[in-house]
Short mmCIF file of C-alpha atoms and ligand atoms in Angstrom, two decimals:
data_model
loop_
_atom_site.label_atom_id
_atom_site.label_comp_id
_atom_site.label_asym_id
_atom_site.label_seq_id
_atom_site.Cartn_x
_atom_site.Cartn_y
_atom_site.Cartn_z
CA UNK A 185 10.59 -26.92 20.97
CA UNK A 186 8.88 -23.42 20.55
CA UNK A 187 7.53 -24.24 24.05
CA UNK A 188 11.02 -24.50 25.77
CA UNK A 189 11.79 -21.23 23.73
CA UNK A 190 9.31 -19.58 25.05
CA UNK A 191 9.81 -20.67 29.24
CA UNK A 192 13.77 -19.43 28.01
CA UNK A 193 11.92 -15.64 26.72
CA UNK A 194 9.71 -15.58 29.67
CA UNK A 195 12.77 -16.15 32.08
CA UNK A 196 14.41 -13.15 30.10
CA UNK A 197 11.65 -11.02 31.09
CA UNK A 198 11.23 -11.79 34.57
CA UNK A 199 14.77 -11.28 34.92
CA UNK A 200 14.40 -7.83 33.37
CA UNK A 201 11.16 -7.26 35.46
CA UNK A 202 13.09 -8.08 38.49
CA UNK A 203 15.33 -4.82 37.37
CA UNK A 204 13.41 -2.36 36.14
CA UNK A 205 11.11 -2.97 39.44
CA UNK A 206 13.19 -4.52 42.55
CA UNK A 207 11.58 -3.41 45.30
CA UNK A 208 8.43 -5.99 44.53
CA UNK A 209 10.76 -8.00 42.83
CA UNK A 210 11.89 -10.76 46.03
CA UNK A 211 7.96 -10.87 46.95
CA UNK A 212 6.07 -11.48 44.35
CA UNK A 213 8.32 -12.36 40.79
CA UNK A 214 9.41 -16.22 41.86
CA UNK A 215 6.84 -18.22 41.40
CA UNK A 216 5.49 -17.10 38.36
CA UNK A 217 4.60 -18.96 34.97
CA UNK A 218 3.91 -18.48 31.80
CA UNK A 219 0.61 -19.11 30.18
CA UNK A 220 0.85 -18.07 26.89
CA UNK A 221 2.69 -15.97 24.71
CA UNK A 222 1.04 -15.19 21.35
CA UNK A 223 1.07 -12.25 18.86
CA UNK A 224 0.25 -9.50 21.39
CA UNK A 225 -0.15 -11.14 24.55
CA UNK A 226 1.47 -12.55 27.20
CA UNK A 227 -0.20 -14.24 30.25
CA UNK A 228 1.41 -14.81 33.21
CA UNK A 229 0.17 -17.68 35.99
CA UNK A 230 0.47 -16.56 39.36
CA UNK A 231 0.51 -18.96 42.51
CA UNK A 232 -3.08 -17.51 43.82
CA UNK A 233 -5.78 -14.88 43.57
CA UNK A 234 -4.16 -12.70 46.04
CA UNK A 235 -0.54 -12.66 44.41
CA UNK A 236 -2.55 -12.07 40.56
CA UNK A 237 -4.24 -8.97 41.83
CA UNK A 238 -1.35 -7.72 43.16
CA UNK A 239 0.55 -7.97 40.33
CA UNK A 240 -1.97 -6.64 38.03
CA UNK A 241 -2.38 -3.32 39.92
CA UNK A 242 0.91 -3.00 40.75
CA UNK A 243 3.55 -4.85 38.41
CA UNK A 244 1.74 -4.73 35.00
CA UNK A 245 3.51 -1.38 33.80
CA UNK A 246 7.59 -2.74 34.09
CA UNK A 247 6.54 -6.54 32.79
CA UNK A 248 4.98 -4.76 29.87
CA UNK A 249 8.31 -2.59 29.39
CA UNK A 250 10.49 -5.90 30.02
CA UNK A 251 8.61 -7.91 27.59
CA UNK A 252 8.57 -4.92 25.12
CA UNK A 253 12.38 -4.64 25.73
CA UNK A 254 13.26 -8.14 25.31
CA UNK A 255 10.78 -9.36 22.31
CA UNK A 256 10.88 -6.21 20.65
CA UNK A 257 7.16 -5.99 20.44
CA UNK A 258 4.30 -4.50 22.20
CA UNK A 259 2.68 -6.91 24.45
CA UNK A 260 -0.46 -6.76 26.34
CA UNK A 261 0.58 -8.47 29.65
CA UNK A 262 -2.04 -10.08 31.98
CA UNK A 263 -1.75 -11.50 35.19
CA UNK A 264 -3.92 -14.65 36.24
CA UNK A 265 -4.17 -17.98 38.25
CA UNK A 266 -3.21 -20.61 36.67
CA UNK A 267 0.06 -22.95 36.16
CA UNK A 268 2.73 -24.02 33.62
CA UNK A 269 1.14 -25.87 30.67
CA UNK A 270 -2.84 -25.30 31.47
CA UNK A 271 -2.98 -23.43 28.17
CA UNK A 272 0.80 -23.05 26.69
CA UNK A 273 0.26 -21.55 22.97
CA UNK A 274 2.62 -19.75 20.69
CA UNK A 275 2.14 -19.77 16.85
CA UNK A 276 -0.34 -22.00 16.39
CA UNK A 277 0.56 -25.46 15.39
CA UNK A 278 -2.10 -28.21 15.35
CA UNK A 279 -1.82 -31.75 14.12
CA UNK A 280 -0.80 -31.52 10.83
CA UNK A 281 1.90 -29.18 11.98
CA UNK A 282 0.21 -26.00 10.56
CA UNK A 283 1.67 -22.95 12.33
CA UNK A 284 -0.14 -19.70 11.97
CA UNK A 285 0.45 -15.92 13.64
CA UNK A 286 -2.41 -16.16 15.81
CA UNK A 287 -3.23 -12.01 14.89
CA UNK A 288 -3.38 -13.39 11.41
CA UNK A 289 -6.99 -13.40 10.42
CA UNK A 290 -9.59 -12.12 8.37
CA UNK A 291 -10.85 -10.26 11.22
CA UNK A 292 -7.96 -8.17 12.27
CA UNK A 293 -7.21 -7.54 8.38
CA UNK A 294 -8.20 -4.36 7.61
CA UNK A 295 -9.27 -3.86 4.01
CA UNK A 296 -9.18 -0.93 1.32
CA UNK A 297 -9.22 -0.06 -2.27
CA UNK A 298 -5.61 -0.88 -2.06
CA UNK A 299 -6.24 -5.03 -1.11
CA UNK A 300 -9.66 -5.41 -1.64
CA UNK A 301 -9.33 -7.74 -4.52
CA UNK A 302 -6.57 -9.69 -2.87
CA UNK A 303 -8.59 -10.12 0.09
CA UNK A 304 -11.78 -10.73 -1.31
CA UNK A 305 -10.36 -14.07 -3.43
CA UNK A 306 -8.39 -15.16 -0.34
CA UNK A 307 -11.79 -14.92 1.43
CA UNK A 308 -13.52 -17.24 -1.73
CA UNK A 309 -10.67 -19.60 -1.78
CA UNK A 310 -10.83 -20.02 2.15
CA UNK A 311 -14.90 -20.83 1.22
CA UNK A 312 -14.24 -23.50 -1.27
CA UNK A 313 -10.33 -24.61 -1.57
CA UNK A 314 -9.91 -25.86 -5.00
CA UNK A 315 -13.06 -24.58 -6.87
CA UNK A 316 -12.19 -20.77 -7.57
CA UNK A 317 -9.64 -19.60 -7.82
CA UNK A 318 -6.54 -21.82 -8.87
CA UNK A 319 -4.14 -20.75 -8.22
CA UNK A 320 -4.58 -18.06 -6.19
CA UNK A 321 -1.14 -15.70 -7.02
CA UNK A 322 -0.96 -12.57 -4.65
CA UNK A 323 1.96 -10.11 -4.83
CA UNK A 324 2.95 -6.51 -3.64
CA UNK A 325 5.89 -5.27 -1.57
CA UNK A 326 7.37 -6.18 1.70
CA UNK A 327 4.96 -5.49 4.38
CA UNK A 328 1.60 -4.96 2.84
CA UNK A 329 -0.25 -7.92 4.54
CA UNK A 330 0.51 -10.68 2.13
CA UNK A 331 1.58 -13.23 4.65
CA UNK A 332 -1.26 -12.15 6.73
CA UNK A 333 -4.06 -13.02 4.30
CA UNK A 334 -2.63 -16.54 3.80
CA UNK A 335 -2.09 -17.28 7.15
CA UNK A 336 -6.00 -15.96 7.17
CA UNK A 337 -7.09 -18.53 4.22
CA UNK A 338 -5.25 -21.32 6.33
CA UNK A 339 -7.49 -20.41 9.75
CA UNK A 340 -10.40 -19.93 7.64
CA UNK A 341 -10.10 -23.37 5.82
CA UNK A 342 -9.47 -24.79 8.56
CA UNK A 343 -12.11 -23.63 10.94
CA UNK A 344 -14.15 -24.66 7.87
CA UNK A 345 -13.32 -28.13 6.74
CA UNK A 346 -12.02 -29.26 10.26
CA UNK A 347 -10.33 -31.99 8.04
CA UNK A 348 -8.50 -30.73 5.45
CA UNK A 349 -4.55 -31.03 4.87
CA UNK A 350 -3.03 -27.69 4.68
CA UNK A 351 0.79 -27.39 4.25
CA UNK A 352 1.72 -23.37 4.77
CA UNK A 353 5.90 -23.01 4.04
CA UNK A 354 7.94 -20.17 3.32
CA UNK A 355 9.44 -20.69 -0.43
CA UNK A 356 13.06 -20.58 1.75
CA UNK A 357 11.44 -23.81 3.60
CA UNK A 358 10.38 -25.23 0.65
CA UNK A 359 14.07 -24.74 -0.64
CA UNK A 360 15.89 -25.99 2.40
CA UNK A 361 13.03 -29.00 2.56
CA UNK A 362 13.91 -30.28 -0.48
CA UNK A 363 17.50 -29.97 -0.54
CA UNK A 364 17.42 -32.07 2.79
CA UNK A 365 15.20 -34.53 1.22
CA UNK A 366 17.98 -34.86 -1.77
CA UNK A 367 21.07 -35.34 0.75
CA UNK A 368 19.01 -37.84 2.95
CA UNK A 369 18.02 -39.68 -0.47
CA UNK A 370 14.33 -39.54 0.64
CA UNK A 371 13.07 -37.51 -2.07
CA UNK A 372 9.54 -39.94 -2.23
CA UNK A 373 8.97 -38.54 1.36
CA UNK A 374 9.51 -35.29 0.76
CA UNK A 375 7.24 -35.62 -2.22
CA UNK A 376 4.85 -37.32 -1.00
CA UNK A 377 4.56 -34.74 1.68
CA UNK A 378 4.04 -32.04 -0.65
CA UNK A 379 1.28 -33.94 -3.12
CA UNK A 380 -1.15 -35.47 -0.78
CA UNK A 381 -2.27 -32.13 0.94
CA UNK A 382 -5.75 -31.09 0.22
CA UNK A 383 -3.74 -27.13 0.27
CA UNK A 384 -0.82 -25.71 -0.90
CA UNK A 385 0.65 -22.51 0.65
CA UNK A 386 3.69 -21.55 -0.25
CA UNK A 387 4.69 -17.87 0.71
CA UNK A 388 7.28 -15.72 -0.94
CA UNK A 389 7.84 -18.10 -4.21
CA UNK A 390 10.53 -15.04 -5.11
CA UNK A 391 12.94 -17.01 -3.55
CA UNK A 392 12.33 -19.90 -6.29
CA UNK A 393 14.33 -17.87 -8.34
CA UNK A 394 17.65 -18.96 -9.60
CA UNK A 395 17.09 -22.24 -7.75
CA UNK A 396 16.82 -24.38 -10.99
CA UNK A 397 16.04 -27.77 -9.34
CA UNK A 398 14.29 -26.38 -6.54
CA UNK A 399 11.82 -24.94 -9.89
CA UNK A 400 11.49 -28.39 -11.76
CA UNK A 401 10.35 -30.09 -8.37
CA UNK A 402 7.86 -27.29 -7.66
CA UNK A 403 6.55 -27.59 -11.50
CA UNK A 404 6.10 -31.38 -10.60
CA UNK A 405 4.15 -30.31 -7.34
CA UNK A 406 2.36 -27.58 -8.89
CA UNK A 407 0.86 -29.94 -11.45
CA UNK A 408 0.01 -33.13 -9.23
CA UNK A 409 -2.22 -30.78 -7.14
CA UNK A 410 -3.49 -28.96 -9.66
CA UNK A 411 -4.44 -32.38 -11.98
CA UNK A 412 -5.96 -33.25 -8.87
CA UNK A 413 -8.32 -29.88 -8.29
CA UNK A 414 -6.32 -29.00 -5.45
CA UNK A 415 -5.58 -25.59 -3.94
CA UNK A 416 -2.34 -23.99 -4.40
CA UNK A 417 -2.11 -20.44 -3.09
CA UNK A 418 1.44 -18.53 -4.03
CA UNK A 419 2.53 -15.07 -2.77
CA UNK A 420 4.87 -13.16 -4.41
CA UNK A 421 7.02 -9.48 -4.20
CA UNK A 422 6.21 -9.11 -8.09
CA UNK A 423 4.16 -10.80 -10.54
CA UNK A 424 4.51 -14.23 -12.04
CA UNK A 425 6.51 -12.45 -14.97
CA UNK A 426 8.57 -10.04 -13.25
CA UNK A 427 10.28 -12.47 -10.84
CA UNK A 428 13.65 -12.79 -12.54
CA UNK A 429 14.86 -16.00 -13.97
CA UNK A 430 11.75 -18.16 -13.19
CA UNK A 431 11.08 -20.76 -15.85
CA UNK A 432 8.58 -19.73 -18.33
CA UNK A 433 6.47 -22.80 -17.55
CA UNK A 434 6.01 -21.88 -13.84
CA UNK A 435 5.11 -18.34 -15.16
CA UNK A 436 2.41 -19.40 -17.41
CA UNK A 437 0.70 -21.71 -14.44
CA UNK A 438 1.13 -18.84 -12.18
CA UNK A 439 -1.22 -16.90 -14.26
CA UNK A 440 -3.85 -19.78 -14.73
CA UNK A 441 -5.75 -18.66 -11.49
CA UNK A 442 -6.00 -15.19 -10.19
CA UNK A 443 -2.78 -12.68 -9.79
CA UNK A 444 -4.09 -10.16 -7.24
CA UNK A 445 -1.84 -7.33 -6.82
CA UNK A 446 -2.05 -5.31 -3.25
CA UNK A 447 -0.85 -1.88 -3.35
CA UNK A 448 0.21 0.26 -0.10
CA UNK A 449 -2.52 1.29 2.12
CA UNK A 450 -4.15 4.78 1.24
CA UNK A 451 -4.25 7.62 4.17
CA UNK A 452 -7.76 6.22 5.76
CA UNK A 453 -6.26 2.79 5.11
CA UNK A 454 -3.60 3.48 7.31
CA UNK A 455 -5.54 5.16 9.84
CA UNK A 456 -7.71 2.47 10.18
CA UNK A 457 -4.98 -0.70 10.25
CA UNK A 458 -3.14 1.46 13.19
CA UNK A 459 -6.76 1.62 15.17
CA UNK A 460 -7.16 -2.30 14.75
CA UNK A 461 -3.57 -2.51 15.78
CA UNK A 462 -3.48 -1.01 18.76
CA UNK A 463 -6.72 -1.98 19.87
CA UNK A 464 -5.37 -6.19 19.19
CA UNK A 465 -3.02 -4.97 21.70
CA UNK A 466 -5.28 -3.54 23.94
CA UNK A 467 -3.76 0.03 23.86
CA UNK A 468 -5.79 3.03 23.59
CA UNK A 469 -4.91 5.92 20.30
CA UNK A 470 -6.35 9.13 20.00
CA UNK A 471 -7.69 9.81 16.61
CA UNK A 472 -4.65 12.49 16.52
CA UNK A 473 -1.75 10.09 17.22
CA UNK A 474 -3.77 7.58 14.92
CA UNK A 475 -3.95 10.17 12.12
CA UNK A 476 0.09 11.43 12.59
CA UNK A 477 1.09 8.64 12.44
CA UNK A 478 -0.29 7.31 9.18
CA UNK A 479 1.10 10.86 7.67
CA UNK A 480 4.11 9.94 8.11
CA UNK A 481 4.50 6.01 7.70
CA UNK A 482 3.39 5.77 3.95
CA UNK A 483 4.56 2.58 1.95
CA UNK A 484 4.99 -0.21 4.45
CA UNK A 485 2.16 -1.46 7.32
CA UNK A 486 4.94 -3.64 8.94
CA UNK A 487 6.59 -0.17 9.26
CA UNK A 488 3.37 1.79 10.54
CA UNK A 489 2.93 -1.18 13.20
CA UNK A 490 6.37 -0.31 14.07
CA UNK A 491 5.63 3.15 15.10
CA UNK A 492 3.11 2.45 17.39
CA UNK A 493 5.66 -0.10 19.25
CA UNK A 494 8.37 2.68 19.03
CA UNK A 495 5.90 5.44 20.54
CA UNK A 496 4.71 2.76 23.39
CA UNK A 497 7.79 1.86 24.44
CA UNK A 498 9.10 5.38 24.28
CA UNK A 499 5.86 6.38 26.60
CA UNK A 500 6.46 3.42 28.82
CA UNK A 501 9.60 3.42 29.30
CA UNK A 502 9.74 7.35 29.86
CA UNK A 503 6.34 7.48 32.31
CA UNK A 504 4.90 10.11 30.17
CA UNK A 505 1.60 10.36 28.51
CA UNK A 506 1.05 9.74 24.76
CA UNK A 507 0.70 13.24 23.38
CA UNK A 508 1.24 14.45 19.41
CA UNK A 509 4.87 15.44 20.86
CA UNK A 510 5.92 12.33 22.12
CA UNK A 511 4.65 10.45 18.94
CA UNK A 512 6.84 13.11 17.26
CA UNK A 513 9.79 12.74 19.11
CA UNK A 514 9.54 8.80 19.25
CA UNK A 515 9.01 8.71 15.27
CA UNK A 516 11.80 10.63 14.12
CA UNK A 517 14.67 8.36 14.65
CA UNK A 518 12.35 5.47 13.04
CA UNK A 519 11.70 7.23 10.23
CA UNK A 520 15.09 8.45 9.81
CA UNK A 521 16.45 4.65 9.70
CA UNK A 522 13.76 3.54 7.65
CA UNK A 523 14.96 6.25 4.75
CA UNK A 524 18.27 3.59 3.83
CA UNK A 525 17.38 0.19 2.52
CA UNK A 526 19.46 -1.94 4.05
CA UNK A 527 18.64 -5.77 2.96
CA UNK A 528 19.19 -8.71 4.51
CA UNK A 529 21.83 -10.15 1.89
CA UNK A 530 23.99 -7.00 2.62
CA UNK A 531 24.03 -8.18 6.67
CA UNK A 532 24.82 -11.83 6.06
CA UNK A 533 27.34 -10.80 3.58
CA UNK A 534 29.05 -8.46 6.08
CA UNK A 535 28.64 -11.13 8.61
CA UNK A 536 30.05 -14.21 6.70
CA UNK A 537 32.80 -12.28 5.84
CA UNK A 538 33.93 -11.04 9.20
CA UNK A 539 33.35 -14.84 10.61
CA UNK A 540 34.91 -16.32 7.46
CA UNK A 541 31.73 -18.57 7.10
CA UNK A 542 29.54 -19.21 4.28
CA UNK A 543 26.26 -18.79 3.88
CA UNK A 544 25.29 -21.93 3.18
CA UNK A 545 26.65 -23.20 6.94
CA UNK A 546 24.15 -20.71 8.69
CA UNK A 547 21.17 -22.02 6.81
CA UNK A 548 22.24 -25.41 7.74
CA UNK A 549 20.89 -27.37 10.90
CA UNK A 550 24.51 -26.75 12.54
CA UNK A 551 24.62 -26.14 16.35
CA UNK A 552 28.64 -25.38 17.16
CA UNK A 553 29.56 -21.87 18.65
CA UNK A 554 31.23 -20.76 15.33
CA UNK A 555 28.38 -21.34 13.33
CA UNK A 556 25.50 -20.51 15.82
CA UNK A 557 27.36 -17.02 16.63
CA UNK A 558 27.54 -15.38 13.36
CA UNK A 559 23.99 -16.81 12.62
CA UNK A 560 22.21 -15.27 15.56
CA UNK A 561 24.23 -11.98 14.91
CA UNK A 562 22.63 -11.94 11.38
CA UNK A 563 19.54 -12.56 13.14
CA UNK A 564 20.19 -9.98 15.35
CA UNK A 565 21.24 -7.20 13.04
CA UNK A 566 18.37 -7.87 10.28
CA UNK A 567 15.58 -7.40 13.17
CA UNK A 568 17.14 -4.03 13.99
CA UNK A 569 18.43 -2.72 10.74
CA UNK A 570 15.53 -3.83 8.34
CA UNK A 571 11.52 -4.04 8.52
CA UNK A 572 11.56 -7.35 7.72
CA UNK A 573 9.61 -9.84 10.11
CA UNK A 574 10.97 -12.58 12.36
CA UNK A 575 9.33 -14.74 9.55
CA UNK A 576 11.28 -13.29 6.95
CA UNK A 577 14.23 -13.29 8.91
CA UNK A 578 14.21 -16.89 9.49
CA UNK A 579 13.57 -17.52 6.21
CA UNK A 580 16.82 -16.14 5.32
CA UNK A 581 18.84 -18.22 7.55
CA UNK A 582 17.19 -21.65 6.70
CA UNK A 583 13.60 -21.52 7.49
CA UNK A 584 13.91 -20.91 10.83
CA UNK A 585 10.96 -20.05 12.75
CA UNK A 586 9.93 -16.36 14.76
CA UNK A 587 10.38 -17.99 18.03
CA UNK A 588 14.19 -19.09 17.18
CA UNK A 589 14.56 -15.37 15.64
CA UNK A 590 13.12 -13.49 18.96
CA UNK A 591 15.15 -16.05 20.94
CA UNK A 592 18.33 -15.37 18.92
CA UNK A 593 17.77 -11.49 18.90
CA UNK A 594 17.32 -11.76 23.08
CA UNK A 595 20.27 -13.71 23.42
CA UNK A 596 22.71 -11.10 21.19
CA UNK A 597 20.68 -8.19 22.97
CA UNK A 598 21.63 -9.73 26.34
CA UNK A 599 25.41 -10.73 25.25
CA UNK A 600 25.45 -6.65 23.71
CA UNK A 601 25.02 -5.93 27.26
CA UNK A 602 27.28 -8.09 29.22
CA UNK A 603 30.26 -7.86 27.03
CA UNK A 604 31.80 -4.99 25.61
CA UNK A 605 33.45 -6.89 23.05
CA UNK A 606 30.22 -8.02 21.72
CA UNK A 607 29.04 -4.47 22.07
CA UNK A 608 32.07 -3.24 20.16
CA UNK A 609 31.30 -6.20 17.35
CA UNK A 610 27.57 -5.09 16.66
CA UNK A 611 29.12 -1.54 16.32
CA UNK A 612 31.47 -2.47 13.65
CA UNK A 613 29.21 -4.56 11.38
CA UNK A 614 26.51 -2.38 11.42
CA UNK A 615 28.80 0.37 10.58
CA UNK A 616 30.27 -1.88 7.83
CA UNK A 617 26.82 -2.89 6.73
CA UNK A 618 25.12 0.55 6.59
CA UNK A 619 28.33 3.03 5.38
CA UNK A 620 30.20 -0.06 3.20
CA UNK A 621 32.05 2.91 0.92
CA UNK A 622 33.71 4.16 4.27
CA UNK A 623 35.56 0.98 5.20
P1 ADP B 926 4.37 -8.88 3.57
O1 ADP B 926 4.01 -10.71 4.00
O2 ADP B 926 3.42 -8.64 2.58
O3 ADP B 926 5.40 -8.58 3.68
P2 ADP B 926 3.07 -8.80 6.09
O4 ADP B 926 1.80 -9.80 5.56
O5 ADP B 926 4.28 -9.67 6.95
O6 ADP B 926 3.64 -8.28 4.99
O7 ADP B 926 2.13 -7.55 6.78
C1 ADP B 926 3.21 -6.95 7.77
C2 ADP B 926 2.30 -6.67 8.89
O8 ADP B 926 1.36 -5.81 8.80
C3 ADP B 926 1.30 -7.87 9.71
O9 ADP B 926 2.24 -7.41 10.91
C4 ADP B 926 -0.01 -7.52 9.24
O10 ADP B 926 -0.41 -8.28 9.93
C5 ADP B 926 0.24 -5.71 9.00
N1 ADP B 926 -0.73 -5.82 7.79
C6 ADP B 926 -0.82 -5.68 6.49
N2 ADP B 926 -1.54 -5.51 5.89
C7 ADP B 926 -2.45 -5.33 7.20
C8 ADP B 926 -4.17 -5.00 6.76
N3 ADP B 926 -4.82 -4.70 5.68
N4 ADP B 926 -4.95 -4.88 8.54
C9 ADP B 926 -4.24 -5.37 9.20
N5 ADP B 926 -2.97 -5.24 9.24
C10 ADP B 926 -2.08 -5.35 8.33
MG1 MG B 927 5.15 -11.84 3.79
#
């Protein structure tokens, strides 16, 4: 699935690059293949050394812009000689189906006073799963690094204990799998899948609220693993006792091990994170700009990254050098947008109302056009109007993974360009979401 979607995304990127650089397109862009597309980098395979060298010297900019426009991310582009299938990777998926974001490692995590305890406990657990803090419960507001740390534990535990069985999933996926298992009458399969692992990692357990039957199932899963000395790692946006309508017996179990809070990062940590993110993507950034971003964006690390992306996008699109003035102009719009608080639930409410579909349909496996289109529109709007990650957006819409969300966003944004009706519809929906009182 991921591989086909990568091909489609790559085809979109090449098409976009052709329109950005028509002069070189005919001779050089035809025989390119995608070697890999991970977190921050796109590897493009060229037919021979001459082509690779030419593209590297002359077309890097147009491909960087195209990749940025299509994926919404800053992506470092690299041309080498190679053919399709030689090194294709996306989010890493091993035999057990574990999907991890390649950037979310301990090496790429900046430690500061706001996350020191959470980081140290994650490292400890990765070194000795089941034997230190069990369960480990990490909590903090959105965009402060919970998912990143959870992935890092899995990478490290997997590296250290190659045969260990790890299940990592968002709570939404857990709930959806559970519901599907009940529908198919395959509860036993579901239970054995989760009760036989060495480490179970569930991200965003606040999604268990008001899901009584899932809480009951999770309680039994928890007990089975805990009693066998298996590691459980959980994250949430608040401490166990503050998750609305979470059963008391779950609250008490979540408190048995270590509960570690992540706070918003200090100024120094924010500067270090911006530099780290720039470095991962192969971008150079001056101290002055890093400090400017860190002063402007304070509460959420995802927004910090977004700020960096925006600045580079403006710089590549306008072909200008990045200086303080450009950074200020680029960020003005973004800071205004983040002042509004729009939730995915607001978006889903407006979209389901407009199309007269049910949320359950959007979250289902149905692929008919009448369901696919509103689902993809929700993803597109959530991507553009909120700071949620692709994974979180996918989580709200039936546990879909980030490549699916990315693909949906590209599709809708292309449709918006091609079809004035779609463009009007998106404008109307956006207005309803951002100014509900005026409708
Ligand atoms: P959460 O799950 O808490 O909402 P994420 O783990 O998705 O947040 O983090 C949002 C973004 O911020 C990710 O790109 C992540 O890599 C980055 N991030 C968060 N904390 C740090 C950190 N301490 N060092 C580097 N990157 C970080
Ligand atoms: Mg998260």
